[in-house]
mmCIF file of C-alpha atoms and ligand atoms in Angstrom:
data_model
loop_
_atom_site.group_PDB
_atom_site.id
_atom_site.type_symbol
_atom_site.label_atom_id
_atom_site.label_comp_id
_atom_site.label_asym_id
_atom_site.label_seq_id
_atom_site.Cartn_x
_atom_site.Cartn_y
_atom_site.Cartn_z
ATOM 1 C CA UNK N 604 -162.231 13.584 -31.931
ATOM 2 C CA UNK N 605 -164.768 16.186 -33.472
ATOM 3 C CA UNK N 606 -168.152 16.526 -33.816
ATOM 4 C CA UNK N 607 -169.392 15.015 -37.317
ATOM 5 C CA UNK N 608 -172.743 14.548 -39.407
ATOM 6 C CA UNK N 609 -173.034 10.923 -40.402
ATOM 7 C CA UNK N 610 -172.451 10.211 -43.982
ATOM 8 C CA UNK N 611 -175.486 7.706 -43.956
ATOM 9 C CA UNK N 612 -178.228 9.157 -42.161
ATOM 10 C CA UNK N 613 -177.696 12.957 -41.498
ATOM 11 C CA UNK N 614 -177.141 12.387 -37.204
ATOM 12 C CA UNK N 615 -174.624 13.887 -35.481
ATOM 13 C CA UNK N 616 -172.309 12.204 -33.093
ATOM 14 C CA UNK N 617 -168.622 12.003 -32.021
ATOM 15 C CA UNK N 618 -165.769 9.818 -33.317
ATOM 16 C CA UNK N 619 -163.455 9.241 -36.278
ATOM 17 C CA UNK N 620 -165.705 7.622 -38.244
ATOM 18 C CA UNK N 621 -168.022 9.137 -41.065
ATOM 19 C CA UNK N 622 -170.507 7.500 -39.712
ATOM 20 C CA UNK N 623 -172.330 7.330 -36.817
ATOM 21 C CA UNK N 624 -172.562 3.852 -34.412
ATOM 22 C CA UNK N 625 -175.813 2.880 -35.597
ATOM 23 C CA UNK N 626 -175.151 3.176 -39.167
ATOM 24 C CA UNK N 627 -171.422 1.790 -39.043
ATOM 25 C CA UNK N 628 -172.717 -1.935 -39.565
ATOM 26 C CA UNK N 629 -174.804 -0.880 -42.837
ATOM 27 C CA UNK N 630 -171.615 0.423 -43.751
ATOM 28 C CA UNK N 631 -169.485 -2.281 -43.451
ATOM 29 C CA UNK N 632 -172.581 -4.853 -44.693
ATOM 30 C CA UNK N 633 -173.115 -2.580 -47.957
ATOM 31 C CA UNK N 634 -168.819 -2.499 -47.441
ATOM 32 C CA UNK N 635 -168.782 -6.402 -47.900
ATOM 33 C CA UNK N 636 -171.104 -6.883 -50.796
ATOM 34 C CA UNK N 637 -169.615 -4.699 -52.702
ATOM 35 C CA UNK N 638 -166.246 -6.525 -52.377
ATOM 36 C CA UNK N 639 -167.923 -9.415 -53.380
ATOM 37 C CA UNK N 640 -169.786 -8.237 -55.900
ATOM 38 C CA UNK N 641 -166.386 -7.177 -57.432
ATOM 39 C CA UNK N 642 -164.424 -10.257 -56.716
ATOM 40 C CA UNK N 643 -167.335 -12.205 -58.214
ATOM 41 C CA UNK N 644 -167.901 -10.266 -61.378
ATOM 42 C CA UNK N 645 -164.895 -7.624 -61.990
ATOM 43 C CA UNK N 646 -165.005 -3.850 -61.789
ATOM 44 C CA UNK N 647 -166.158 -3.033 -65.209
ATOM 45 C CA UNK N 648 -169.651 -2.248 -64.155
ATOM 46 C CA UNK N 649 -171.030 1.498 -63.881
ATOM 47 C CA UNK N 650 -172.256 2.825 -60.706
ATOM 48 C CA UNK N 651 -175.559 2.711 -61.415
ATOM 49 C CA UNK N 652 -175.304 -1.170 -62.862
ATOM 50 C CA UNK N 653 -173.268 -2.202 -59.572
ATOM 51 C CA UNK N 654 -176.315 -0.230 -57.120
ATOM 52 C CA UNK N 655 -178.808 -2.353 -58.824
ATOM 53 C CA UNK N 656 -177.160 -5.778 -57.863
ATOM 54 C CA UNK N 657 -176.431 -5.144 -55.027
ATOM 55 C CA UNK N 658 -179.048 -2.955 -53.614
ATOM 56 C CA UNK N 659 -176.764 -0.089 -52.434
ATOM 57 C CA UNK N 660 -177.751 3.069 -53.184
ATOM 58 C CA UNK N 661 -175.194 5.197 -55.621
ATOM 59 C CA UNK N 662 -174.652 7.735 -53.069
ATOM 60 C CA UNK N 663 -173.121 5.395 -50.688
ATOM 61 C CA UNK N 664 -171.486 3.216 -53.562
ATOM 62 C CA UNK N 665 -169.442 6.863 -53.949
ATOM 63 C CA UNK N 666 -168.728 7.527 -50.498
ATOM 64 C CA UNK N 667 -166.863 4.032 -50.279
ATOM 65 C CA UNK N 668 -164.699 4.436 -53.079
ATOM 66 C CA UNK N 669 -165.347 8.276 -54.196
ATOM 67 C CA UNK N 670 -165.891 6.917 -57.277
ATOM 68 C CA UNK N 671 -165.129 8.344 -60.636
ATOM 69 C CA UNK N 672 -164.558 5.832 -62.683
ATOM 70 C CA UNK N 673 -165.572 2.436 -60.738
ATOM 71 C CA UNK N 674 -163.142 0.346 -63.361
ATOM 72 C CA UNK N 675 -160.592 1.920 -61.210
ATOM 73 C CA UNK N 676 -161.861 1.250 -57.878
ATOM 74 C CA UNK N 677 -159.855 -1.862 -57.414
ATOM 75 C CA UNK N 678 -156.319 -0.790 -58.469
ATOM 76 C CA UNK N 679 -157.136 2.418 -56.992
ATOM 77 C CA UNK N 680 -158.450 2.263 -53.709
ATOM 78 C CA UNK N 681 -158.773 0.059 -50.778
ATOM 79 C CA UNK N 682 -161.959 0.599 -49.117
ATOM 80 C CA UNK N 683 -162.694 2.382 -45.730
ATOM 81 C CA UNK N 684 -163.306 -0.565 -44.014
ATOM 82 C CA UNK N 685 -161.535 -3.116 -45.807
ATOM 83 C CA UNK N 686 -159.034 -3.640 -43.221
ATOM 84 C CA UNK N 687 -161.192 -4.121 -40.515
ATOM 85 C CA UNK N 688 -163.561 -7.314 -42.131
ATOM 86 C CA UNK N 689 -163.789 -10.487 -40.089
ATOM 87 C CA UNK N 690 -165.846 -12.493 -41.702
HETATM 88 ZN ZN1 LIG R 323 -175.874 7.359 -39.111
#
């Protein structure tokens, strides 16, 4: 455990997250559409194209995949939280 600023909204707080507790379900919300925004339409969208459908903001789109090239997001890279979704 160490002490961390939260990727999302600047806080600090302990755990081994990037985020802190109260922005953790944003996280996994934003975490969630942008899954299914790529299951429904592919991954050959920018960044900026994929932040205006779905309403997260680029700098957060980045954080989840450290994007560089989002057509490579889904061979790439699982997503932080994609093992813990229960839908
Ligand atoms: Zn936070």
């Amino acid at each position: 455990m160490e002490f961390k600023k939260c990727d999302r909204c600047g806080c600090f707080f302990i755990s081994e997250d990037n985020v802190c507790c109260n922005c953790k379900p944003k996280d996994r919300a934003d975490t969630i559409k942008l899954h299914n925004f790529i299951e429904e339409n592919g991954s050959a969208y920018s960044i900026e194209e994929i932040s205006a459908s779905t309403g997260i903001t680029i700098k957060n789109l980045s954080r989840f995949g450290e994007i560089q090239n989002i057509n490579g997001i889904t061979e790439k890279r699982e997503f932080k939280f994609n093992t813990n979704i229960e839908l």
